[in-house]
Tab-separated table of C-alpha atoms and ligand atoms in Angstrom:
chain	number	residue	atom	x	y	z
L	1	MET	CA	-91.961	2.704	182.804
L	2	LYS	CA	-91.172	4.947	179.838
L	3	LYS	CA	-91.061	8.615	180.690
L	4	LEU	CA	-92.257	10.839	177.858
L	5	ILE	CA	-93.267	14.478	177.646
L	6	ILE	CA	-95.444	16.285	175.153
L	7	ILE	CA	-94.280	19.847	174.611
L	8	ASN	CA	-96.674	22.120	172.760
L	9	GLY	CA	-95.710	25.539	171.452
L	10	PRO	CA	-97.533	28.803	170.792
L	11	ASN	CA	-101.294	28.997	170.360
L	12	LEU	CA	-101.778	25.304	171.049
L	13	ASN	CA	-103.326	26.321	174.392
L	14	LEU	CA	-106.270	27.436	172.230
L	15	LEU	CA	-106.913	23.989	170.741
L	16	GLY	CA	-110.631	23.398	170.494
L	17	ARG	CA	-111.336	27.069	169.858
L	18	ARG	CA	-108.617	27.923	167.358
L	19	GLU	CA	-109.413	27.379	163.653
L	20	PRO	CA	-111.372	24.179	164.427
L	21	GLU	CA	-111.613	23.336	160.709
L	22	ILE	CA	-107.820	22.811	160.774
L	23	TYR	CA	-107.090	21.782	164.366
L	24	GLY	CA	-110.362	20.124	165.478
L	25	SER	CA	-112.718	20.977	168.302
L	26	GLN	CA	-111.174	19.090	171.218
L	27	THR	CA	-109.183	20.825	173.915
L	28	PHE	CA	-105.730	19.399	174.575
L	29	ALA	CA	-106.562	18.941	178.268
L	30	ASN	CA	-109.334	16.607	177.175
L	31	TYR	CA	-107.106	14.789	174.684
L	32	LEU	CA	-104.361	14.357	177.261
L	33	GLU	CA	-106.792	12.309	179.373
L	34	VAL	CA	-107.527	10.142	176.329
L	35	LEU	CA	-103.786	9.606	175.776
L	36	ARG	CA	-103.082	8.793	179.434
L	37	LYS	CA	-105.882	6.199	179.438
L	38	LYS	CA	-104.701	4.717	176.143
L	39	PHE	CA	-101.059	4.435	177.261
L	40	PRO	CA	-101.135	3.428	180.956
L	41	GLN	CA	-97.629	2.003	180.544
L	42	VAL	CA	-96.243	5.488	179.864
L	43	GLU	CA	-95.521	8.220	182.374
L	44	LEU	CA	-96.769	11.057	180.219
L	45	GLU	CA	-96.033	14.639	181.135
L	46	TYR	CA	-97.314	17.742	179.414
L	47	TYR	CA	-95.981	21.252	178.976
L	48	GLN	CA	-97.223	24.155	176.865
L	49	SER	CA	-95.822	27.629	176.411
L	50	ASN	CA	-96.307	30.513	174.035
L	51	ILE	CA	-92.785	31.731	174.783
L	52	GLU	CA	-89.796	30.499	172.755
L	53	GLY	CA	-87.262	30.706	175.611
L	54	GLU	CA	-89.544	28.805	177.983
L	55	LEU	CA	-89.794	26.000	175.438
L	56	ILE	CA	-85.977	25.909	175.210
L	57	ASP	CA	-85.707	25.872	179.033
L	58	LYS	CA	-88.106	22.916	179.220
L	59	ILE	CA	-86.264	21.009	176.455
L	60	GLN	CA	-82.990	21.496	178.360
L	61	GLU	CA	-84.593	20.529	181.688
L	62	VAL	CA	-85.999	17.179	180.491
L	63	GLY	CA	-83.621	16.466	177.621
L	64	PHE	CA	-81.023	14.469	179.551
L	65	SER	CA	-83.322	12.242	181.604
L	66	TYR	CA	-86.548	11.533	179.690
L	67	ASP	CA	-86.903	8.635	177.255
L	68	GLY	CA	-88.465	10.895	174.672
L	69	ILE	CA	-89.900	14.271	173.809
L	70	ILE	CA	-92.915	14.705	171.556
L	71	LEU	CA	-92.582	18.228	170.281
L	72	ASN	CA	-95.133	20.325	168.459
L	73	ALA	CA	-93.262	23.613	168.332
L	74	ALA	CA	-96.175	25.083	166.314
L	75	ALA	CA	-95.164	28.307	164.522
L	76	TYR	CA	-91.666	28.213	166.087
L	77	THR	CA	-91.050	25.081	164.004
L	78	HIS	CA	-90.654	27.346	161.013
L	79	THR	CA	-88.593	30.100	162.619
L	80	SER	CA	-86.633	28.958	165.661
L	81	ILE	CA	-82.945	28.190	165.235
L	82	GLY	CA	-82.819	28.274	169.057
L	83	ILE	CA	-85.235	25.368	169.468
L	84	GLY	CA	-83.444	23.489	166.670
L	85	ASP	CA	-80.131	23.958	168.486
L	86	ALA	CA	-81.672	22.848	171.806
L	87	ILE	CA	-82.730	19.565	170.217
L	88	LYS	CA	-79.211	19.092	168.889
L	89	ALA	CA	-77.797	19.753	172.368
L	90	ILE	CA	-79.784	17.161	174.359
L	91	SER	CA	-79.586	13.379	174.521
L	92	SER	CA	-83.312	12.476	174.630
L	93	ALA	CA	-84.866	11.589	171.285
L	94	VAL	CA	-87.344	14.081	169.882
L	95	VAL	CA	-90.276	13.218	167.636
L	96	GLU	CA	-91.676	16.225	165.799
L	97	VAL	CA	-95.453	16.324	165.585
L	98	HIS	CA	-97.971	18.474	163.753
L	99	ILE	CA	-101.726	18.212	163.823
L	100	SER	CA	-102.150	19.517	160.285
L	101	ASN	CA	-100.289	18.475	157.146
L	102	THR	CA	-97.943	21.430	157.010
L	103	PHE	CA	-96.864	20.477	153.473
L	104	SER	CA	-100.384	20.977	152.118
L	105	ARG	CA	-100.480	24.492	153.589
L	106	GLU	CA	-98.597	27.758	152.999
L	107	GLU	CA	-95.013	27.587	151.707
L	108	PHE	CA	-93.612	29.090	154.949
L	109	ARG	CA	-94.856	26.015	156.840
L	110	HIS	CA	-92.729	23.697	154.677
L	111	GLN	CA	-89.541	24.789	156.431
L	112	SER	CA	-88.716	23.126	159.797
L	113	TYR	CA	-85.781	23.811	162.091
L	114	ILE	CA	-86.841	20.758	164.134
L	115	SER	CA	-86.854	18.015	161.471
L	116	PRO	CA	-83.080	17.794	160.776
L	117	ASN	CA	-82.446	16.808	164.397
L	118	ALA	CA	-85.622	14.856	165.110
L	119	LYS	CA	-85.748	11.073	165.341
L	120	GLY	CA	-88.847	11.246	163.138
L	121	VAL	CA	-91.686	13.459	162.046
L	122	ILE	CA	-95.422	12.716	162.226
L	123	LEU	CA	-97.874	15.156	160.738
L	124	GLY	CA	-101.291	15.534	159.257
L	125	PHE	CA	-103.240	12.978	161.291
L	126	GLY	CA	-105.000	15.456	163.553
L	127	LEU	CA	-104.601	14.748	167.267
L	128	LEU	CA	-103.883	11.115	166.356
L	129	SER	CA	-100.410	12.364	165.364
L	130	TYR	CA	-99.637	12.452	169.114
L	131	ASP	CA	-100.765	8.814	169.574
L	132	LEU	CA	-98.513	7.728	166.714
L	133	ALA	CA	-95.586	9.625	168.199
L	134	ILE	CA	-96.061	7.930	171.588
L	135	GLU	CA	-96.284	4.540	169.873
L	136	SER	CA	-92.975	5.214	168.135
L	137	PHE	CA	-91.299	5.158	171.565
L	138	LEU	CA	-92.863	1.836	172.702
G	201	DQA	C1	-98.929	23.187	163.704
G	201	DQA	C2	-98.602	23.697	162.293
G	201	DQA	C3	-97.876	25.019	162.346
G	201	DQA	O1	-97.576	25.472	161.039
G	201	DQA	C4	-98.741	26.058	163.017
G	201	DQA	O2	-98.038	27.264	163.155
G	201	DQA	C5	-99.278	25.608	164.330
G	201	DQA	C6	-99.697	24.212	164.493
G	201	DQA	C7	-99.763	21.901	163.661
G	201	DQA	O3	-99.804	21.200	164.685
G	201	DQA	O4	-100.409	21.606	162.652
G	201	DQA	O5	-99.472	26.404	165.239
G	201	DQA	O6	-97.703	22.890	164.360
């Protein structure tokens, strides 16, 4: 059984309530159930933190044993050399995910410290971006 983890960064705990016109009106807890039902062949873990160092700790903790990490580092995508370095340091493959199309938004969202070290990037498909990322590991 493939062991994957979704790691969500800052403010993604507010999905469903946060700017629903951009991020939709579903909570991630609800969507996680949808994903687990859709991919019964995957052992799917979930972690969310608003704190940069906690995200790095989690990446280090799982990054040598899991088959893959699906990472939406949210705003830290655009700022965090530390998370970028963590991805470089581990052996598990990382797929970068974004709910929105960051390239159709503000200029500061066009920069990613994750992409250069990611296996691939999926963005702009709403929550379906997570499904596509899981599929990329199957
Ligand atoms: C996001 C895009 C980021 O620019 C933003 O800071 C987020 C969410 C997305 O999933 O679309 O918090 O990563």
